[in-house]
Amino acid sequence: MAKRRRRRGKKRPWIINTSRVRLLRANRAFAKATPAGSLVLDAGAGHGPYRRLFAHTRYEAADFAQLATRYTPLEYVCSLTDIPVEDGRFDRILCNQVLEHLDEPAVALAELHRVLRPGGRILLSAPLFYPEHQQPYDYFRYTQFALSKLFTDAGFEGVRTTWLEGYFGTVAYQLEVMHQRLPRTTGQPLRRRIAYGPLLGATRGLAFVLSGLFARLDLRWKHTASGMPKNYVVQAVKPID
């Protein structure tokens, strides 16, 4: 009972990254549908945020490990265009928020197709709308049509591309960026501070409030009839010859 009270009393931050919430849900569902003992490759694993979801499987991680950051234990330190394993090794592959960092995405998808067994499944997510990050290894953004073509050209079947978050989630993120990135007038001439300071300050405050509201709306209503997502999720299968 005390534990339940503590959980209820824990405050959620006002600004919520709905993409992370929905990506966790997508990977949890993918893991739940993965049979125990399956050999799983986390391609571009980073710090391994989804490793624990695949505790019932034989999980292996690959990453090029060139950034000054923390990585999960890696079985393969390599480029995803050249994974040092035999054909058809893995039953499942997950590849989250990695494709935009690969300068040869078509080659990488062909390689993931090679190391996946016939009948094996892949889950991949990639951004359509996101600022540059992990420089200089940031090359592309992807429409749903580009992703579908890349997967089809690589030899996958049953390609299903869906919005990760709804349009409200994209709006929430745009407002969050506005709150964080709008310039301040500190250090500017007095006339500029007087003219623009109140406007920018009020806009940052309003963006903060609206970002939290739109994020909560997105988690309750995934609106996909208009606007655009921030990210896409692709699921596909390697055909059985």
Short mmCIF file of C-alpha atoms in Angstrom, two decimals, residues 19-239:
data_model
loop_
_atom_site.label_atom_id
_atom_site.label_comp_id
_atom_site.label_asym_id
_atom_site.label_seq_id
_atom_site.Cartn_x
_atom_site.Cartn_y
_atom_site.Cartn_z
CA SER A 19 7.76 9.79 -29.04
CA ARG A 20 9.70 7.98 -26.32
CA VAL A 21 6.48 6.79 -24.69
CA ARG A 22 5.11 5.42 -27.95
CA LEU A 23 8.45 3.96 -29.07
CA LEU A 24 8.69 2.08 -25.79
CA ARG A 25 5.19 0.73 -26.38
CA ALA A 26 6.06 -0.35 -29.93
CA ASN A 27 9.19 -2.17 -28.79
CA ARG A 28 7.36 -3.75 -25.87
CA ALA A 29 4.71 -5.13 -28.23
CA PHE A 30 7.44 -6.38 -30.62
CA ALA A 31 9.24 -8.06 -27.71
CA LYS A 32 6.03 -9.63 -26.42
CA ALA A 33 5.42 -11.16 -29.85
CA THR A 34 8.98 -12.53 -30.00
CA PRO A 35 9.18 -16.18 -28.86
CA ALA A 36 11.40 -17.01 -25.90
CA GLY A 37 14.90 -18.04 -26.91
CA SER A 38 14.81 -16.15 -30.21
CA LEU A 39 18.09 -14.63 -31.35
CA VAL A 40 17.55 -10.86 -31.49
CA LEU A 41 19.82 -8.17 -32.95
CA ASP A 42 19.56 -4.62 -31.64
CA ALA A 43 21.10 -2.81 -34.62
CA GLY A 44 22.52 0.53 -33.52
CA ALA A 45 21.77 -0.28 -29.89
CA GLY A 46 23.31 2.81 -28.29
CA HIS A 47 22.89 2.60 -24.53
CA GLY A 48 20.44 -0.28 -24.93
CA PRO A 49 17.14 1.26 -23.76
CA TYR A 50 15.15 -1.77 -24.97
CA ARG A 51 17.49 -4.54 -23.81
CA ARG A 52 15.41 -5.38 -20.74
CA LEU A 53 12.31 -5.93 -22.90
CA PHE A 54 14.09 -8.84 -24.59
CA ALA A 55 15.34 -10.57 -21.43
CA HIS A 56 13.46 -13.73 -22.51
CA THR A 57 15.49 -13.89 -25.75
CA ARG A 58 19.13 -14.22 -26.76
CA TYR A 59 19.80 -10.52 -27.24
CA GLU A 60 22.86 -9.26 -29.12
CA ALA A 61 23.80 -5.62 -29.69
CA ALA A 62 25.66 -3.91 -32.52
CA ASP A 63 26.83 -0.31 -32.83
CA PHE A 64 29.68 1.57 -34.47
CA ALA A 65 30.45 3.12 -31.04
CA GLN A 66 32.13 6.28 -32.35
CA LEU A 67 30.38 8.82 -30.13
CA ALA A 68 31.59 9.95 -26.72
CA THR A 69 28.66 8.40 -24.89
CA ARG A 70 27.72 5.34 -22.86
CA TYR A 71 26.99 2.15 -24.79
CA THR A 72 25.31 -1.05 -23.73
CA PRO A 73 27.64 -4.08 -23.83
CA LEU A 74 28.19 -4.75 -27.53
CA GLU A 75 28.68 -8.12 -29.20
CA TYR A 76 29.54 -6.36 -32.46
CA VAL A 77 31.38 -3.06 -32.85
CA CYS A 78 30.80 -2.50 -36.54
CA SER A 79 29.07 -0.56 -39.26
CA LEU A 80 25.54 -1.75 -40.00
CA THR A 81 26.61 -2.04 -43.63
CA ASP A 82 28.99 -4.86 -42.69
CA ILE A 83 27.87 -6.99 -39.73
CA PRO A 84 30.35 -9.83 -39.07
CA VAL A 85 27.88 -12.73 -38.85
CA GLU A 86 26.61 -15.46 -41.13
CA ASP A 87 23.54 -15.17 -43.35
CA GLY A 88 20.20 -15.64 -41.60
CA ARG A 89 21.57 -15.58 -38.06
CA PHE A 90 18.82 -13.57 -36.34
CA ASP A 91 15.14 -14.29 -35.72
CA ARG A 92 14.28 -10.67 -34.99
CA ILE A 93 15.94 -7.29 -35.56
CA LEU A 94 15.15 -3.96 -33.95
CA CYS A 95 16.66 -0.73 -35.26
CA ASN A 96 15.48 2.37 -33.43
CA GLN A 97 16.31 5.93 -34.51
CA VAL A 98 19.44 4.80 -36.36
CA LEU A 99 18.71 4.97 -40.09
CA GLU A 100 19.12 8.76 -40.25
CA HIS A 101 22.70 8.34 -39.01
CA LEU A 102 23.74 5.95 -41.80
CA ASP A 103 25.27 7.47 -44.92
CA GLU A 104 24.35 4.36 -46.94
CA PRO A 105 20.85 3.44 -45.72
CA ALA A 106 20.05 1.18 -48.67
CA VAL A 107 23.24 -0.83 -48.11
CA ALA A 108 22.47 -1.08 -44.39
CA LEU A 109 18.94 -2.37 -44.98
CA ALA A 110 20.26 -4.92 -47.46
CA GLU A 111 22.70 -6.07 -44.77
CA LEU A 112 19.94 -6.33 -42.15
CA HIS A 113 17.96 -8.38 -44.68
CA ARG A 114 20.97 -10.67 -45.14
CA VAL A 115 21.48 -11.41 -41.43
CA LEU A 116 17.75 -11.97 -40.77
CA ARG A 117 16.51 -15.52 -41.19
CA PRO A 118 13.76 -16.24 -43.75
CA GLY A 119 10.47 -15.58 -41.98
CA GLY A 120 12.21 -13.29 -39.48
CA ARG A 121 10.79 -9.90 -38.57
CA ILE A 122 12.23 -6.41 -38.24
CA LEU A 123 11.04 -3.32 -36.37
CA LEU A 124 12.58 0.01 -37.37
CA SER A 125 11.84 3.62 -36.44
CA ALA A 126 13.16 6.75 -38.14
CA PRO A 127 12.43 10.48 -37.95
CA LEU A 128 10.62 12.67 -40.43
CA PHE A 129 10.92 15.84 -38.33
CA TYR A 130 13.79 16.35 -35.88
CA PRO A 131 16.70 18.80 -35.47
CA GLU A 132 20.24 17.83 -36.38
CA HIS A 133 21.83 15.70 -33.65
CA GLN A 134 24.80 13.41 -33.00
CA GLN A 135 26.82 15.55 -35.41
CA PRO A 136 28.45 14.90 -37.79
CA TYR A 137 26.66 11.54 -38.14
CA ASP A 138 23.25 12.89 -39.13
CA TYR A 139 22.37 12.57 -42.81
CA PHE A 140 18.68 12.02 -43.61
CA ARG A 141 15.01 12.40 -42.67
CA TYR A 142 12.46 9.95 -44.07
CA THR A 143 8.98 10.12 -45.55
CA GLN A 144 6.78 7.03 -45.35
CA PHE A 145 7.28 6.53 -49.09
CA ALA A 146 11.06 6.58 -48.83
CA LEU A 147 10.97 4.01 -46.03
CA SER A 148 8.59 1.72 -47.90
CA LYS A 149 10.77 1.89 -51.02
CA LEU A 150 13.99 1.24 -49.08
CA PHE A 151 12.49 -1.83 -47.42
CA THR A 152 10.96 -3.17 -50.62
CA ASP A 153 14.18 -2.64 -52.57
CA ALA A 154 16.10 -4.48 -49.83
CA GLY A 155 13.88 -7.54 -50.34
CA PHE A 156 11.46 -7.30 -47.42
CA GLU A 157 7.77 -8.16 -47.69
CA GLY A 158 4.67 -7.20 -45.72
CA VAL A 159 6.10 -3.71 -45.24
CA ARG A 160 3.86 -1.72 -42.90
CA THR A 161 4.72 1.93 -42.23
CA THR A 162 2.77 3.77 -39.51
CA TRP A 163 2.93 7.04 -37.61
CA LEU A 164 4.74 6.68 -34.29
CA GLU A 165 2.96 9.59 -32.65
CA GLY A 166 -0.04 11.60 -33.82
CA TYR A 167 0.08 15.17 -35.09
CA PHE A 168 -0.54 16.50 -31.59
CA GLY A 169 2.73 14.88 -30.52
CA THR A 170 4.54 16.69 -33.33
CA VAL A 171 2.96 19.99 -32.29
CA ALA A 172 3.95 19.32 -28.66
CA TYR A 173 7.54 18.82 -29.74
CA GLN A 174 7.57 21.96 -31.91
CA LEU A 175 6.32 23.94 -28.92
CA GLU A 176 8.92 22.34 -26.66
CA VAL A 177 11.68 23.39 -29.06
CA MET A 178 10.21 26.89 -29.20
CA HIS A 179 10.28 27.08 -25.40
CA GLN A 180 13.91 25.94 -25.32
CA ARG A 181 15.36 27.69 -28.38
CA LEU A 182 13.71 31.08 -28.75
CA PRO A 183 16.46 33.68 -28.26
CA ARG A 184 16.69 35.77 -25.15
CA THR A 185 17.44 39.48 -25.32
CA THR A 186 20.15 39.35 -22.66
CA GLY A 187 23.20 41.21 -23.94
CA GLN A 188 21.20 43.05 -26.62
CA PRO A 189 20.86 46.85 -26.81
CA LEU A 190 18.36 48.31 -24.36
CA ARG A 191 15.93 49.31 -27.12
CA ARG A 192 15.81 45.73 -28.40
CA ARG A 193 15.35 44.31 -24.90
CA ILE A 194 12.43 46.65 -24.27
CA ALA A 195 10.83 46.00 -27.67
CA TYR A 196 11.20 42.24 -27.90
CA GLY A 197 11.97 40.91 -24.44
CA PRO A 198 8.36 40.72 -23.18
CA LEU A 199 7.17 39.14 -26.44
CA LEU A 200 9.83 36.44 -26.42
CA GLY A 201 9.41 35.75 -22.72
CA ALA A 202 5.63 35.43 -22.99
CA THR A 203 5.95 33.20 -26.05
CA ARG A 204 8.39 30.89 -24.28
CA GLY A 205 6.05 30.61 -21.31
CA LEU A 206 2.99 29.95 -23.47
CA ALA A 207 4.90 27.36 -25.52
CA PHE A 208 5.86 25.55 -22.30
CA VAL A 209 2.24 25.30 -21.17
CA LEU A 210 0.88 24.31 -24.58
CA SER A 211 3.59 21.69 -25.14
CA GLY A 212 2.51 19.81 -22.04
CA LEU A 213 -1.15 20.05 -22.99
CA PHE A 214 -0.63 18.83 -26.57
CA ALA A 215 1.59 15.97 -25.34
CA ARG A 216 -1.15 14.76 -23.01
CA LEU A 217 -3.68 15.12 -25.80
CA ASP A 218 -1.49 13.01 -28.10
CA LEU A 219 -1.30 10.19 -25.55
CA ARG A 220 -5.11 10.12 -25.39
CA TRP A 221 -5.92 10.81 -29.05
CA LYS A 222 -3.48 9.76 -31.77
CA HIS A 223 -4.64 12.10 -34.52
CA THR A 224 -3.36 10.97 -37.94
CA ALA A 225 -5.96 12.47 -40.29
CA SER A 226 -3.94 15.65 -40.87
CA GLY A 227 -0.54 17.14 -40.20
CA MET A 228 2.52 14.92 -39.94
CA PRO A 229 4.21 12.60 -37.45
CA LYS A 230 7.58 13.27 -35.93
CA ASN A 231 8.66 9.67 -36.63
CA TYR A 232 7.58 6.61 -38.56
CA VAL A 233 7.67 2.97 -37.49
CA VAL A 234 8.20 0.20 -40.03
CA GLN A 235 7.56 -3.50 -39.54
CA ALA A 236 8.44 -6.02 -42.22
CA VAL A 237 9.33 -9.67 -42.76
CA LYS A 238 12.02 -11.44 -44.76
CA PRO A 239 10.24 -13.77 -47.18
#
